[in-house]
Amino acid sequence: DTGVSQDPRHKITKRGQNVTFRCDPISEHNRLYWYRQTLGQGPEFLTYFQNEAQLEKSRLLSDRFSAERPKGSFSTLEIQRTEQGDSAMYLCASSPQGYNEQFFGPGTRLTVL
Amino acid sequence: KNEVEQSPQNLTAQEGEFITINCSYSVGISALHWLQQHPGGGIVSLFMLSSGKKKHGRLIATINIQEKHSSLHITASHPRDSAVYICAVRPPDSGGGADGLTFGKGTHLIIQP
């Protein structure tokens, strides 16, 4: 499968725990995006990378959220000290440079109890 | 920040009807995307537009840059078209600045047999 993959697909955690999600973009796509989608809403932009450089992170929801893409390939999104309000679908997308279309992964659904 | 409004929020129609979903935005863009999201979260890109009109099968998308408005049309609608349709806009090319999409809340379409 050559699409964007995300792992895990579902995550249930207790409030206060840390969680980490992984995104593997389409091979050789150098742009990678993270979005969050809450129930009944459209996705909202969190952050994006061009290769290993994080070019926009001001939209991350709080300092509990961080993202990395250390080798310019896969990326991780970490949420520390999770809160019930963090329950949402976390979506990853990738695109090749100079091409606007973004290709979305299946998402990771987080439930914080 | 761009405000993206979609209408209607919910639409139920009979199989075979011609469907129109509208999207308006408040600030200039470099591209507009129409996306389809099925239950379970997966998002598929249908169209990316910066001007004019595009057609793919029974789907047609148009954009009027001056009026900051786009429409998605479905001809000869079918129950398998039932999904959430989301409009998203990309900011003008800022040379590496905020590049993430801004999304509408989506239109929930149900096509009844």
mmCIF file of C-alpha atoms in Angstrom:
data_model
loop_
_atom_site.group_PDB
_atom_site.id
_atom_site.type_symbol
_atom_site.label_atom_id
_atom_site.label_comp_id
_atom_site.label_asym_id
_atom_site.label_seq_id
_atom_site.Cartn_x
_atom_site.Cartn_y
_atom_site.Cartn_z
ATOM 1 C CA ASP A 1 0.000 0.000 0.000
ATOM 2 C CA THR A 2 1.559 3.294 -1.028
ATOM 3 C CA GLY A 3 -0.879 5.632 0.753
ATOM 4 C CA VAL A 4 -0.430 7.606 3.945
ATOM 5 C CA SER A 5 -0.554 5.327 6.973
ATOM 6 C CA GLN A 6 -1.193 6.169 10.613
ATOM 7 C CA ASP A 7 -0.669 4.134 13.731
ATOM 8 C CA PRO A 8 -2.500 3.333 15.898
ATOM 9 C CA ARG A 9 -5.952 3.659 14.338
ATOM 10 C CA HIS A 10 -7.595 3.868 17.738
ATOM 11 C CA LYS A 11 -6.225 4.842 21.124
ATOM 12 C CA ILE A 12 -8.028 4.851 24.448
ATOM 13 C CA THR A 13 -6.183 6.402 27.336
ATOM 14 C CA LYS A 14 -6.818 7.761 30.801
ATOM 15 C CA ARG A 15 -6.657 11.449 31.555
ATOM 16 C CA GLY A 16 -3.151 12.548 32.430
ATOM 17 C CA GLN A 17 -1.373 9.932 30.342
ATOM 18 C CA ASN A 18 0.926 10.759 27.421
ATOM 19 C CA VAL A 19 0.151 9.461 23.948
ATOM 20 C CA THR A 20 2.163 9.352 20.733
ATOM 21 C CA PHE A 21 0.849 8.860 17.229
ATOM 22 C CA ARG A 22 2.830 7.992 14.137
ATOM 23 C CA CYS A 23 2.319 9.007 10.526
ATOM 24 C CA ASP A 24 4.113 7.517 7.533
ATOM 25 C CA PRO A 25 3.661 9.731 4.476
ATOM 26 C CA ILE A 26 3.697 8.651 0.873
ATOM 27 C CA SER A 27 7.266 7.907 -0.079
ATOM 28 C CA GLU A 28 9.183 10.980 -1.217
ATOM 29 C CA HIS A 29 6.449 13.415 -0.187
ATOM 30 C CA ASN A 30 8.467 16.065 1.566
ATOM 31 C CA ARG A 31 5.510 17.954 3.100
ATOM 32 C CA LEU A 32 3.621 16.461 6.022
ATOM 33 C CA TYR A 33 0.637 17.958 7.850
ATOM 34 C CA TRP A 34 -1.171 17.198 11.097
ATOM 35 C CA TYR A 35 -4.845 18.060 11.627
ATOM 36 C CA ARG A 36 -7.353 17.482 14.419
ATOM 37 C CA GLN A 37 -11.026 16.824 13.851
ATOM 38 C CA THR A 38 -13.615 16.872 16.618
ATOM 39 C CA LEU A 39 -17.056 15.372 16.252
ATOM 40 C CA GLY A 40 -19.258 17.264 13.808
ATOM 41 C CA GLN A 41 -16.545 19.708 12.816
ATOM 42 C CA GLY A 42 -14.188 20.067 9.912
ATOM 43 C CA PRO A 43 -10.505 19.315 10.544
ATOM 44 C CA GLU A 44 -8.315 22.069 11.984
ATOM 45 C CA PHE A 45 -4.696 22.584 11.063
ATOM 46 C CA LEU A 46 -2.104 21.881 13.776
ATOM 47 C CA THR A 47 1.345 21.915 12.210
ATOM 48 C CA TYR A 48 3.343 21.035 9.138
ATOM 49 C CA PHE A 49 6.810 19.941 8.082
ATOM 50 C CA GLN A 50 8.845 20.391 4.989
ATOM 51 C CA ASN A 51 11.358 17.561 5.160
ATOM 52 C CA GLU A 52 12.559 17.587 8.774
ATOM 53 C CA ALA A 53 11.885 21.299 9.327
ATOM 54 C CA GLN A 54 8.747 22.222 11.250
ATOM 55 C CA LEU A 55 7.653 25.347 9.407
ATOM 56 C CA GLU A 56 4.497 26.152 11.342
ATOM 57 C CA LYS A 57 3.713 25.215 14.897
ATOM 58 C CA SER A 58 1.850 28.201 16.258
ATOM 59 C CA ARG A 59 -1.433 26.410 15.637
ATOM 60 C CA LEU A 60 -0.608 23.585 18.011
ATOM 61 C CA LEU A 61 -3.333 23.706 20.602
ATOM 62 C CA SER A 62 -1.157 24.036 23.680
ATOM 63 C CA ASP A 63 2.356 23.342 24.880
ATOM 64 C CA ARG A 64 1.204 19.813 25.677
ATOM 65 C CA PHE A 65 1.250 19.119 21.936
ATOM 66 C CA SER A 66 4.498 18.531 20.066
ATOM 67 C CA ALA A 67 5.458 16.998 16.756
ATOM 68 C CA GLU A 68 8.671 15.724 15.233
ATOM 69 C CA ARG A 69 9.906 14.495 11.904
ATOM 70 C CA PRO A 70 13.523 13.727 12.680
ATOM 71 C CA LYS A 71 14.682 12.203 9.413
ATOM 72 C CA GLY A 72 12.221 13.857 7.087
ATOM 73 C CA SER A 73 10.253 10.663 6.626
ATOM 74 C CA PHE A 74 7.736 9.542 9.285
ATOM 75 C CA SER A 75 6.404 11.961 11.878
ATOM 76 C CA THR A 76 5.145 11.631 15.428
ATOM 77 C CA LEU A 77 2.594 13.741 17.274
ATOM 78 C CA GLU A 78 2.758 13.605 21.066
ATOM 79 C CA ILE A 79 0.175 14.831 23.538
ATOM 80 C CA GLN A 80 1.342 15.068 27.131
ATOM 81 C CA ARG A 81 -0.963 14.979 30.151
ATOM 82 C CA THR A 82 -4.008 14.224 28.049
ATOM 83 C CA GLU A 83 -7.336 15.859 28.869
ATOM 84 C CA GLN A 84 -10.843 14.749 27.951
ATOM 85 C CA GLY A 85 -11.037 17.657 25.503
ATOM 86 C CA ASP A 86 -8.218 16.085 23.509
ATOM 87 C CA SER A 87 -10.576 13.317 22.374
ATOM 88 C CA ALA A 88 -10.721 13.668 18.602
ATOM 89 C CA MET A 89 -9.570 12.228 15.298
ATOM 90 C CA TYR A 90 -5.976 13.137 14.489
ATOM 91 C CA LEU A 91 -5.329 13.218 10.758
ATOM 92 C CA CYS A 92 -2.069 13.248 8.867
ATOM 93 C CA ALA A 93 -1.624 14.273 5.245
ATOM 94 C CA SER A 94 1.321 14.539 2.886
ATOM 95 C CA SER A 95 2.089 16.226 -0.402
ATOM 96 C CA PRO A 96 5.046 16.590 -2.728
ATOM 97 C CA GLN A 97 6.665 20.022 -2.825
ATOM 98 C CA GLY A 98 5.176 22.380 -5.362
ATOM 99 C CA TYR A 99 1.919 20.432 -5.551
ATOM 100 C CA ASN A 100 -1.059 21.621 -3.567
ATOM 101 C CA GLU A 101 -3.095 18.432 -3.305
ATOM 102 C CA GLN A 102 -2.796 16.708 0.049
ATOM 103 C CA PHE A 103 -3.227 12.983 0.541
ATOM 104 C CA PHE A 104 -4.818 12.005 3.828
ATOM 105 C CA GLY A 105 -4.231 9.044 6.077
ATOM 106 C CA PRO A 106 -7.046 7.132 7.793
ATOM 107 C CA GLY A 107 -6.586 8.993 11.062
ATOM 108 C CA THR A 108 -6.028 8.018 14.685
ATOM 109 C CA ARG A 109 -9.103 8.249 16.883
ATOM 110 C CA LEU A 110 -8.175 9.231 20.438
ATOM 111 C CA THR A 111 -10.530 8.730 23.350
ATOM 112 C CA VAL A 112 -9.490 10.161 26.711
ATOM 113 C CA LEU A 113 -11.423 8.726 29.653
ATOM 114 C CA LYS B 1 -7.604 33.762 9.345
ATOM 115 C CA ASN B 2 -9.841 32.601 6.536
ATOM 116 C CA GLU B 3 -13.451 31.871 7.447
ATOM 117 C CA VAL B 4 -14.908 29.024 5.398
ATOM 118 C CA GLU B 5 -18.665 28.600 5.336
ATOM 119 C CA GLN B 6 -20.529 25.716 3.757
ATOM 120 C CA SER B 7 -24.192 25.319 2.971
ATOM 121 C CA PRO B 8 -26.292 23.420 3.543
ATOM 122 C CA GLN B 9 -25.009 21.680 6.670
ATOM 123 C CA ASN B 10 -27.264 18.702 6.047
ATOM 124 C CA LEU B 11 -28.913 17.559 2.829
ATOM 125 C CA THR B 12 -31.169 14.578 2.186
ATOM 126 C CA ALA B 13 -32.206 13.854 -1.385
ATOM 127 C CA GLN B 14 -33.649 11.094 -3.495
ATOM 128 C CA GLU B 15 -31.555 8.973 -5.801
ATOM 129 C CA GLY B 16 -31.137 10.648 -9.184
ATOM 130 C CA GLU B 17 -31.447 14.227 -7.945
ATOM 131 C CA PHE B 18 -28.981 16.954 -8.881
ATOM 132 C CA ILE B 19 -27.052 18.026 -5.795
ATOM 133 C CA THR B 20 -25.359 21.367 -5.123
ATOM 134 C CA ILE B 21 -23.149 22.143 -2.142
ATOM 135 C CA ASN B 22 -21.828 25.666 -1.662
ATOM 136 C CA CYS B 23 -18.670 27.042 -0.097
ATOM 137 C CA SER B 24 -17.680 30.643 0.561
ATOM 138 C CA TYR B 25 -14.500 32.017 2.088
ATOM 139 C CA SER B 26 -13.440 35.394 3.379
ATOM 140 C CA VAL B 27 -9.817 35.898 2.326
ATOM 141 C CA GLY B 28 -7.881 35.321 -0.901
ATOM 142 C CA ILE B 29 -6.542 31.835 -1.474
ATOM 143 C CA SER B 30 -4.114 29.946 -3.689
ATOM 144 C CA ALA B 31 -6.327 26.876 -4.058
ATOM 145 C CA LEU B 32 -9.617 25.371 -2.915
ATOM 146 C CA HIS B 33 -10.137 21.695 -2.237
ATOM 147 C CA TRP B 34 -13.272 19.594 -2.188
ATOM 148 C CA LEU B 35 -12.901 16.507 -0.017
ATOM 149 C CA GLN B 36 -15.123 13.531 0.718
ATOM 150 C CA GLN B 37 -15.212 11.872 4.131
ATOM 151 C CA HIS B 38 -16.957 8.589 4.794
ATOM 152 C CA PRO B 39 -17.974 7.267 8.220
ATOM 153 C CA GLY B 40 -14.856 6.070 10.004
ATOM 154 C CA GLY B 41 -12.841 9.123 9.079
ATOM 155 C CA GLY B 42 -11.052 8.475 5.784
ATOM 156 C CA ILE B 43 -10.727 11.616 3.672
ATOM 157 C CA VAL B 44 -10.413 11.507 -0.098
ATOM 158 C CA SER B 45 -9.511 14.491 -2.226
ATOM 159 C CA LEU B 46 -12.055 15.063 -4.997
ATOM 160 C CA PHE B 47 -10.905 18.295 -6.589
ATOM 161 C CA MET B 48 -8.314 21.012 -6.230
ATOM 162 C CA LEU B 49 -9.241 24.282 -7.938
ATOM 163 C CA SER B 50 -7.641 27.652 -8.377
ATOM 164 C CA SER B 51 -9.930 28.879 -11.168
ATOM 165 C CA GLY B 52 -12.742 27.844 -13.462
ATOM 166 C CA LYS B 53 -14.351 24.430 -13.446
ATOM 167 C CA LYS B 54 -13.360 20.796 -13.160
ATOM 168 C CA LYS B 55 -15.328 17.630 -13.902
ATOM 169 C CA HIS B 56 -14.743 14.053 -12.866
ATOM 170 C CA GLY B 57 -17.430 11.548 -13.673
ATOM 171 C CA ARG B 58 -20.673 12.754 -12.093
ATOM 172 C CA LEU B 59 -18.918 15.384 -10.007
ATOM 173 C CA ILE B 60 -18.408 18.983 -11.096
ATOM 174 C CA ALA B 61 -16.653 21.705 -9.121
ATOM 175 C CA THR B 62 -16.625 25.408 -9.941
ATOM 176 C CA ILE B 63 -14.947 28.385 -8.365
ATOM 177 C CA ASN B 64 -15.439 32.148 -8.685
ATOM 178 C CA ILE B 65 -12.322 33.804 -7.314
ATOM 179 C CA GLN B 66 -13.754 37.332 -7.425
ATOM 180 C CA GLU B 67 -16.820 36.313 -5.405
ATOM 181 C CA LYS B 68 -14.831 33.958 -3.149
ATOM 182 C CA HIS B 69 -17.302 31.154 -3.777
ATOM 183 C CA SER B 70 -17.213 27.571 -4.971
ATOM 184 C CA SER B 71 -19.834 24.944 -5.668
ATOM 185 C CA LEU B 72 -19.721 21.174 -5.845
ATOM 186 C CA HIS B 73 -22.367 19.510 -7.993
ATOM 187 C CA ILE B 74 -23.320 15.849 -8.159
ATOM 188 C CA THR B 75 -25.375 14.740 -11.143
ATOM 189 C CA ALA B 76 -27.573 11.623 -11.069
ATOM 190 C CA SER B 77 -26.927 11.165 -7.349
ATOM 191 C CA HIS B 78 -26.651 7.647 -5.942
ATOM 192 C CA PRO B 79 -26.816 6.255 -2.401
ATOM 193 C CA ARG B 80 -23.081 5.547 -2.548
ATOM 194 C CA ASP B 81 -22.554 9.326 -2.775
ATOM 195 C CA SER B 82 -23.743 9.572 0.842
ATOM 196 C CA ALA B 83 -20.870 11.082 2.799
ATOM 197 C CA VAL B 84 -19.643 14.333 4.325
ATOM 198 C CA TYR B 85 -18.325 16.781 1.734
ATOM 199 C CA ILE B 86 -15.784 19.263 3.013
ATOM 200 C CA CYS B 87 -14.489 22.445 1.436
ATOM 201 C CA ALA B 88 -10.965 23.522 2.373
ATOM 202 C CA VAL B 89 -8.848 26.482 1.290
ATOM 203 C CA ARG B 90 -5.101 26.958 1.069
ATOM 204 C CA PRO B 91 -3.599 30.373 1.840
ATOM 205 C CA PRO B 92 -1.620 32.259 -0.788
ATOM 206 C CA ASP B 93 1.923 30.993 -1.182
ATOM 207 C CA SER B 94 3.803 32.579 1.696
ATOM 208 C CA GLY B 95 7.182 31.023 0.937
ATOM 209 C CA GLY B 96 7.218 28.573 3.791
ATOM 210 C CA GLY B 97 4.772 30.121 6.222
ATOM 211 C CA ALA B 98 1.476 28.645 7.395
ATOM 212 C CA ASP B 99 0.611 26.218 4.656
ATOM 213 C CA GLY B 100 -2.129 24.192 6.247
ATOM 214 C CA LEU B 101 -5.652 24.045 4.916
ATOM 215 C CA THR B 102 -8.582 25.825 6.565
ATOM 216 C CA PHE B 103 -11.691 23.660 6.456
ATOM 217 C CA GLY B 104 -15.412 24.227 6.458
ATOM 218 C CA LYS B 105 -17.549 22.203 8.830
ATOM 219 C CA GLY B 106 -18.748 19.941 6.053
ATOM 220 C CA THR B 107 -22.044 19.081 4.423
ATOM 221 C CA HIS B 108 -23.619 15.798 5.484
ATOM 222 C CA LEU B 109 -25.265 14.345 2.370
ATOM 223 C CA ILE B 110 -27.675 11.414 2.424
ATOM 224 C CA ILE B 111 -29.019 10.008 -0.821
ATOM 225 C CA GLN B 112 -32.046 7.801 -0.310
ATOM 226 C CA PRO B 113 -32.869 4.985 -2.766
#
